[in-house]
XYZ file of N, CA, C and O in Angstrom:
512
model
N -3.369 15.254 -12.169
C -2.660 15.171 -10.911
C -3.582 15.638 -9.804
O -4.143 16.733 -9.842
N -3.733 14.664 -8.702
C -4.442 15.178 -7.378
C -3.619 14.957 -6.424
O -3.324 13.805 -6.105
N -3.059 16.152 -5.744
C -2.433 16.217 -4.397
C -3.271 16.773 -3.652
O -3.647 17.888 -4.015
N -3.819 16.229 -2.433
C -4.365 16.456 -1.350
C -3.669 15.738 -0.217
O -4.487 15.134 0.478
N -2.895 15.660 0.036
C -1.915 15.119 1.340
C -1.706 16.636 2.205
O -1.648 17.835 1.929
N -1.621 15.589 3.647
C -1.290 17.052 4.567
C -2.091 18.083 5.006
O -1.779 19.246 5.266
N -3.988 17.099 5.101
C -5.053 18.068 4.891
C -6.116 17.397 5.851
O -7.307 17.674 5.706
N -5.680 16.481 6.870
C -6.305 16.300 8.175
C -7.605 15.529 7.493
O -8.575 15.276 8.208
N -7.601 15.264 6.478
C -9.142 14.005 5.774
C -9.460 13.194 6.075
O -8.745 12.298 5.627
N -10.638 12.639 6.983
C -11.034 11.624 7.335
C -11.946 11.084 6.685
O -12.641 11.753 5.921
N -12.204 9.206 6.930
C -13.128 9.189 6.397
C -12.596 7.721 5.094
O -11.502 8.042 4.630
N -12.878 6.931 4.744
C -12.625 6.302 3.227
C -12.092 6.723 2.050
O -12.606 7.767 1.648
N -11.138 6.216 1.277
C -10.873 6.483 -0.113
C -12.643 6.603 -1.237
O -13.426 5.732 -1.615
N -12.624 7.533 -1.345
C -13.833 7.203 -2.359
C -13.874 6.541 -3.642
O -13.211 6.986 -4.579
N -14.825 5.194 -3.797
C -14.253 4.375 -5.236
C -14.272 5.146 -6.224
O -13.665 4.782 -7.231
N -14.964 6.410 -6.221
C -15.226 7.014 -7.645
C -13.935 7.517 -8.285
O -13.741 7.740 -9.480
N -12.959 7.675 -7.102
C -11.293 8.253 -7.837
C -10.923 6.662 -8.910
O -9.981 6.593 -9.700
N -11.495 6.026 -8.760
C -10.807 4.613 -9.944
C -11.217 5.302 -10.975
O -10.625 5.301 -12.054
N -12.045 5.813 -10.784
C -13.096 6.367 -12.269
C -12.366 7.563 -13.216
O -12.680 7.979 -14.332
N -11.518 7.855 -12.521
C -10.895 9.131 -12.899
C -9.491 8.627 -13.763
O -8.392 8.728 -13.218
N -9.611 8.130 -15.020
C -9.277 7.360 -16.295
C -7.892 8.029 -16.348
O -6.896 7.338 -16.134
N -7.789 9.249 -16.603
C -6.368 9.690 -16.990
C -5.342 10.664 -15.486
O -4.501 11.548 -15.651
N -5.794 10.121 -14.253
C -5.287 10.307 -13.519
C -3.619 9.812 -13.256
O -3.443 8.635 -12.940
N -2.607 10.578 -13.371
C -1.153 10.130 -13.504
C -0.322 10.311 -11.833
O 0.608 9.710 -11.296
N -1.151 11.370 -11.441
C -0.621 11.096 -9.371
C -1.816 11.176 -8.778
O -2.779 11.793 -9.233
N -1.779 10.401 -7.496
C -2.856 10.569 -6.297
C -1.702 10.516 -5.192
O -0.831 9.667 -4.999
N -2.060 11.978 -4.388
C -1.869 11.656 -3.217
C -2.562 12.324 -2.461
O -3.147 13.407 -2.467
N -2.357 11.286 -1.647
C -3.650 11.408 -0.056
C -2.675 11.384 1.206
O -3.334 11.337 2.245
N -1.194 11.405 1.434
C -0.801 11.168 2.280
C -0.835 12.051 3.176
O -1.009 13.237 2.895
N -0.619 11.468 4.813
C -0.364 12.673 5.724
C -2.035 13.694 6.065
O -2.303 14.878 6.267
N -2.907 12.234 5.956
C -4.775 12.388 6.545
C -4.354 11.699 7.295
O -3.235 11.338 7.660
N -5.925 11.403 7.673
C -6.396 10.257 8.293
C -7.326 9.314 7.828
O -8.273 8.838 8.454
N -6.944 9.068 6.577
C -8.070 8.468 6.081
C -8.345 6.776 6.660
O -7.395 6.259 7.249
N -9.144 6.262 6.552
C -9.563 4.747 7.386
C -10.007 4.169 6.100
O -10.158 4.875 5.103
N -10.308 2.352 6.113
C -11.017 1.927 5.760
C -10.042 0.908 4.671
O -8.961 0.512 5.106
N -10.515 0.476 3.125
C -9.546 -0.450 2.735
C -9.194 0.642 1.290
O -9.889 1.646 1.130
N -7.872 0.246 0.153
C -7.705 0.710 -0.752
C -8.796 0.286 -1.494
O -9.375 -0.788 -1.333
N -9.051 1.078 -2.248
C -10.168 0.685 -3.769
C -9.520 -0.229 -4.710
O -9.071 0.434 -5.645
N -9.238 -1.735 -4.876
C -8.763 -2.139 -5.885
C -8.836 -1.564 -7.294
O -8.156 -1.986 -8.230
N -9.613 -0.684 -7.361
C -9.542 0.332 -9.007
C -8.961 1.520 -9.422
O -9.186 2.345 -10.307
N -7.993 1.348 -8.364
C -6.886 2.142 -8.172
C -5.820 1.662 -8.856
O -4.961 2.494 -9.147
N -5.602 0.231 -9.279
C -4.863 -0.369 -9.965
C -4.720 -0.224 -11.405
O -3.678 -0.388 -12.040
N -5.898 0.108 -11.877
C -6.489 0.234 -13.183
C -5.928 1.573 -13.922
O -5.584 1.526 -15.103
N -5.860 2.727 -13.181
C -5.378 3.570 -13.634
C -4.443 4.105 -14.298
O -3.975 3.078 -14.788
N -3.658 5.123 -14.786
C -2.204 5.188 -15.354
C -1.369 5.710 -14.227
O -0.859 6.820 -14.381
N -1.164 5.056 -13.118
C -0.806 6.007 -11.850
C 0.913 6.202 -12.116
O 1.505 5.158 -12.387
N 1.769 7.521 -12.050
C 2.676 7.314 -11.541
C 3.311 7.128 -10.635
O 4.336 6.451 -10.556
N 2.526 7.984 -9.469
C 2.798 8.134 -7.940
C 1.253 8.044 -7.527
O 0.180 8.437 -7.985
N 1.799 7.175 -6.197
C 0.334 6.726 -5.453
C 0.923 6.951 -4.346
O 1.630 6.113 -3.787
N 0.703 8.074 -3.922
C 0.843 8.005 -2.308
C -0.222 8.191 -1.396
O -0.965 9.165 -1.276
N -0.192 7.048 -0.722
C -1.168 6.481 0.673
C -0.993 6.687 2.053
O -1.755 6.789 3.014
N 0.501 6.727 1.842
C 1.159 6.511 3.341
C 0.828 7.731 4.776
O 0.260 8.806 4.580
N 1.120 7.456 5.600
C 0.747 8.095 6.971
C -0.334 8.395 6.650
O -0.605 9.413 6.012
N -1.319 7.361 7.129
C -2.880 7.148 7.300
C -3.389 5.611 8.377
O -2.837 4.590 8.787
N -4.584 6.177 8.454
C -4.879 4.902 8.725
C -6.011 3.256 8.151
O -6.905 2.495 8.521
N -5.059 3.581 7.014
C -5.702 2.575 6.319
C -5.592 1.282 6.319
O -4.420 1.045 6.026
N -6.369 -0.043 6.545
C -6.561 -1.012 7.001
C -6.408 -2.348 5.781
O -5.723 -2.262 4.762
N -6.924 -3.108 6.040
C -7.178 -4.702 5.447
C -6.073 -4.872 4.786
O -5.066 -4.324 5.236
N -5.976 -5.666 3.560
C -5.017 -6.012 2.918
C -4.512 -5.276 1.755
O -5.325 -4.792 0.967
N -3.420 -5.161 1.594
C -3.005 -3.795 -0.039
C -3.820 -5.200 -1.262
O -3.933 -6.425 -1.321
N -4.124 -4.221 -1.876
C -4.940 -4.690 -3.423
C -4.081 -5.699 -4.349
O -3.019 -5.256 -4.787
N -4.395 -6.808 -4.628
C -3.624 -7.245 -6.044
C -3.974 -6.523 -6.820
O -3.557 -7.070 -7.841
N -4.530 -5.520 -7.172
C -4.866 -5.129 -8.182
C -3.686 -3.908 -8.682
O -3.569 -3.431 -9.811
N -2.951 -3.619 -7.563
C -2.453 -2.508 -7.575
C -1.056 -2.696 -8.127
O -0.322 -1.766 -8.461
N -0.635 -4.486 -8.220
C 0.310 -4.651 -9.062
C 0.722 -4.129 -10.095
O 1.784 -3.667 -10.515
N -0.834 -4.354 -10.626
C -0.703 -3.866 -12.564
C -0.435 -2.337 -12.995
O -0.617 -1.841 -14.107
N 0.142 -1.599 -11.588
C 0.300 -0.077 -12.001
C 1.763 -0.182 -12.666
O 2.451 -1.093 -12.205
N 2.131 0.313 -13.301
C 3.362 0.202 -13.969
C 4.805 0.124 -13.528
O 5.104 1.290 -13.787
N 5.759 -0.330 -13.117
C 7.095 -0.482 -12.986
C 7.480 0.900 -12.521
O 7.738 1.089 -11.332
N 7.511 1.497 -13.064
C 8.302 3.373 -12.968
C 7.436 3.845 -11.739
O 7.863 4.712 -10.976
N 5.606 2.959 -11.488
C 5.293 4.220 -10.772
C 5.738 3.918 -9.099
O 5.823 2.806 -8.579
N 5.949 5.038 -8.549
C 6.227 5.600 -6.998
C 4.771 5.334 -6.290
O 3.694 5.875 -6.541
N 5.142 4.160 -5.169
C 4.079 3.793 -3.941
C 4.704 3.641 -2.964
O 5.728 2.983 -2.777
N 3.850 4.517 -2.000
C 3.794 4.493 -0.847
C 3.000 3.904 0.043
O 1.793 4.127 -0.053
N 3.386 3.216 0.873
C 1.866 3.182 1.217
C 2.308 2.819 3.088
O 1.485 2.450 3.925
N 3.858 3.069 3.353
C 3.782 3.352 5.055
C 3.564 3.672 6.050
O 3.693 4.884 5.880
N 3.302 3.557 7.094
C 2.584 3.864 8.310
C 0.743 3.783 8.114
O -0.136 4.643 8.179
N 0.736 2.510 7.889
C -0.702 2.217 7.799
C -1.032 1.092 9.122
O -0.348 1.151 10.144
N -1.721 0.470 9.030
C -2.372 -0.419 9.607
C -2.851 -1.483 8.511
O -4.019 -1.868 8.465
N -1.868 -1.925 7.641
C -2.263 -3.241 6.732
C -2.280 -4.114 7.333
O -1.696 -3.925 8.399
N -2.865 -5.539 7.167
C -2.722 -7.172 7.643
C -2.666 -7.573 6.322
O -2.952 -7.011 5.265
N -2.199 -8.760 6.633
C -2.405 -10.194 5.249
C -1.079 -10.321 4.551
O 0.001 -10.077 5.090
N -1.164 -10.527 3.916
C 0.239 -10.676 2.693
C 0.304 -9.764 1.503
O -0.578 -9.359 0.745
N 1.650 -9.547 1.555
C 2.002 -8.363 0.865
C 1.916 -9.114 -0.638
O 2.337 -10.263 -0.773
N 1.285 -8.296 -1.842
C 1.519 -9.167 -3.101
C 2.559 -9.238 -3.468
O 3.342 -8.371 -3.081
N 3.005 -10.221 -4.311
C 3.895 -11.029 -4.145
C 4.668 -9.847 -5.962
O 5.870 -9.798 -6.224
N 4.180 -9.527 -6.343
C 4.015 -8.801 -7.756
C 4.723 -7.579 -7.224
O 5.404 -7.112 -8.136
N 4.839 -6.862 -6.099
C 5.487 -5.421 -5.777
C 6.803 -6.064 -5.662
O 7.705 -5.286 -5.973
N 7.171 -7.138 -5.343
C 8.904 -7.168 -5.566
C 9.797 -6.056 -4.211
O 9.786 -6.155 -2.984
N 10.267 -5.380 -4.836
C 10.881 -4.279 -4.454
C 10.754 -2.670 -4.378
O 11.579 -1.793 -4.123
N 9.385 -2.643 -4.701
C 8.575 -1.533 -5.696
C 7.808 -0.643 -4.168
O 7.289 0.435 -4.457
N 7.778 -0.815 -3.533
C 6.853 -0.492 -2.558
C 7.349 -0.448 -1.111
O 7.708 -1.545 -0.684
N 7.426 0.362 -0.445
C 7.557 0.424 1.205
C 6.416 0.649 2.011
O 5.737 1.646 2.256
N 6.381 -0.652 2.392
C 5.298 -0.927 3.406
C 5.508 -1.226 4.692
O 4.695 -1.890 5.335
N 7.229 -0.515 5.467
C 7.210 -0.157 6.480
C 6.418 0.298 7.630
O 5.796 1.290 7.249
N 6.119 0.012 8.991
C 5.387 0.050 9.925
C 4.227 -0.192 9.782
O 3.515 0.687 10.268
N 3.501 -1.305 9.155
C 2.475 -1.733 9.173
C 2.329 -3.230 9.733
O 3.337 -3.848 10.077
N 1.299 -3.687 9.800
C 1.666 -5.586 11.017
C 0.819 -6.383 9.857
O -0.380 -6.311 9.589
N 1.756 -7.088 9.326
C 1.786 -7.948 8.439
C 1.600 -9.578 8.876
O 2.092 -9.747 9.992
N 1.247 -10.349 8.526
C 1.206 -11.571 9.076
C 2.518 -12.135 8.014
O 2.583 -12.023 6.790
N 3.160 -12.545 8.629
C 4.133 -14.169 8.330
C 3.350 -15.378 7.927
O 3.225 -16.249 8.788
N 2.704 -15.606 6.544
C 1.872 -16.219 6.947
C 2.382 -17.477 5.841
O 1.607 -18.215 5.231
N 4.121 -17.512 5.748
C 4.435 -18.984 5.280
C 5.097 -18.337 3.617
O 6.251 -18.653 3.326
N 4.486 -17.674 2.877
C 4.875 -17.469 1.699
C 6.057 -16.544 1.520
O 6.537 -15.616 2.171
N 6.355 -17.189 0.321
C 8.295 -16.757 -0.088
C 8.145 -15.271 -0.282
O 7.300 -15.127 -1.165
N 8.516 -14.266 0.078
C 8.773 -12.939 -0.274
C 10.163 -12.759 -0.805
O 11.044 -13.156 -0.043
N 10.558 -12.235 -1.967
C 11.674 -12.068 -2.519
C 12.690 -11.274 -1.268
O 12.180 -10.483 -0.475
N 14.139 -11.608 -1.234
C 14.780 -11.179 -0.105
C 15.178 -10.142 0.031
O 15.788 -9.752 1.026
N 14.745 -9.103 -1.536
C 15.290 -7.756 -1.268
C 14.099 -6.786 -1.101
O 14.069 -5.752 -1.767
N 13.027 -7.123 -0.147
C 11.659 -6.524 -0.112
C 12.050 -5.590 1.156
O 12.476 -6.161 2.160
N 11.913 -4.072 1.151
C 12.504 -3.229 2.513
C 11.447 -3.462 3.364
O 10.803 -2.420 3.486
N 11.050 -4.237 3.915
C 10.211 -4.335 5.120
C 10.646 -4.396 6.620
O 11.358 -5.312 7.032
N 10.128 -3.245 7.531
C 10.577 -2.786 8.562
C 9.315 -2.640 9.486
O 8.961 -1.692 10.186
N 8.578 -4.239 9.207
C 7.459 -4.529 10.092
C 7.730 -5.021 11.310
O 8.886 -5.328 11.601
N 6.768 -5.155 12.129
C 6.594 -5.986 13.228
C 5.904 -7.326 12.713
O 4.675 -7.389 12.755
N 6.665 -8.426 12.216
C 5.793 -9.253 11.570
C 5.152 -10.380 12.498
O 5.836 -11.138 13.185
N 3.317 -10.411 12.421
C 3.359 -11.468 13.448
C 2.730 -12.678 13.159
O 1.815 -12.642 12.336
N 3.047 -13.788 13.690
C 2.622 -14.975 13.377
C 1.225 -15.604 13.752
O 0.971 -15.581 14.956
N 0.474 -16.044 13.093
C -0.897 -16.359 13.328
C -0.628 -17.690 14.623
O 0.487 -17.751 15.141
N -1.440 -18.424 14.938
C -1.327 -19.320 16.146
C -0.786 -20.780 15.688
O -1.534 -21.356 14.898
N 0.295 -21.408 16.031
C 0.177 -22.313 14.766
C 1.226 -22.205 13.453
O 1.167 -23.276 12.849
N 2.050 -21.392 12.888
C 2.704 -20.878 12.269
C 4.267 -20.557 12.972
O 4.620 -19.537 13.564
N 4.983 -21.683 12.710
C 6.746 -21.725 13.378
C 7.721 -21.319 11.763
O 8.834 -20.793 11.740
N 7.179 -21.602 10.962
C 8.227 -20.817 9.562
C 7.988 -20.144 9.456
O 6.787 -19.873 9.442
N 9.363 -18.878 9.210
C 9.432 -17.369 8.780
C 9.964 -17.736 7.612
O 10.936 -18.356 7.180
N 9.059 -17.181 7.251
C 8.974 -16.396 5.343
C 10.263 -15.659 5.195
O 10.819 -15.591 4.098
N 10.723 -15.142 6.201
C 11.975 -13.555 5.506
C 13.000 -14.760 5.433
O 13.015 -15.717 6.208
N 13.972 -14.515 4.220
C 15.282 -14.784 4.439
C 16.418 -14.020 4.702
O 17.508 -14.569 4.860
């Protein structure tokens, strides 16, 4: 278990935490950390992944699907773009982050409480 949330950290996720094989929580929430998730974060046995209140960027990982059903993600108040994977279902709150609408079906019970915005060119909304 690594809790470090709530500790003013700037700076990138470092890839070497993928490396850390029998890791069961990470949290980092409540820094400032920048930059993108480590897709080898997915790999792990995570139960709880908390990310959230940071400022972390680009797109959330497919990789991060393959963390198990039971485990707890966070990952709100970021600064994500792109499309949310399609594999978190219902599993994940990715509240206040700016997501693009970018045409694909998102299941209708996904809690998203974005500002969602449309690329130039793009008149179908995805939410039902």
């Amino acid at each position: 278990e690594l809790y470090l949330g709530d500790n003013e950290f700037t700076g990138e996720i470092p890839e070497e935490i993928s490396g850390l094989t029998k890791l069961t929580h990470l949290s980092l929430s409540y820094n400032q950390l920048t930059g993108t998730i480590p897709p080898g974060l997915g790999n792990l046995p995570l139960k709880e992944l908390g990310l959230d209140n940071n400022e972390l960027c680009g797109t959330i990982p497919v990789e991060l699907t393959k963390l198990k059903p039971v485990a707890q993600i966070k990952l709100q108040d970021n600064k994500f773009t792109g499309e949310i994977p399609i594999g978190f279902k219902n599993r994940v709150d990715v509240s206040e982050n700016c997501f693009y609408d970018t045409g694909a079906d998102y299941p209708s019970n996904y809690t998203i409480h974005n500002s969602f915005k449309r690329p130039p060119g793009t008149i179908k909304s995805a939410r039902k």
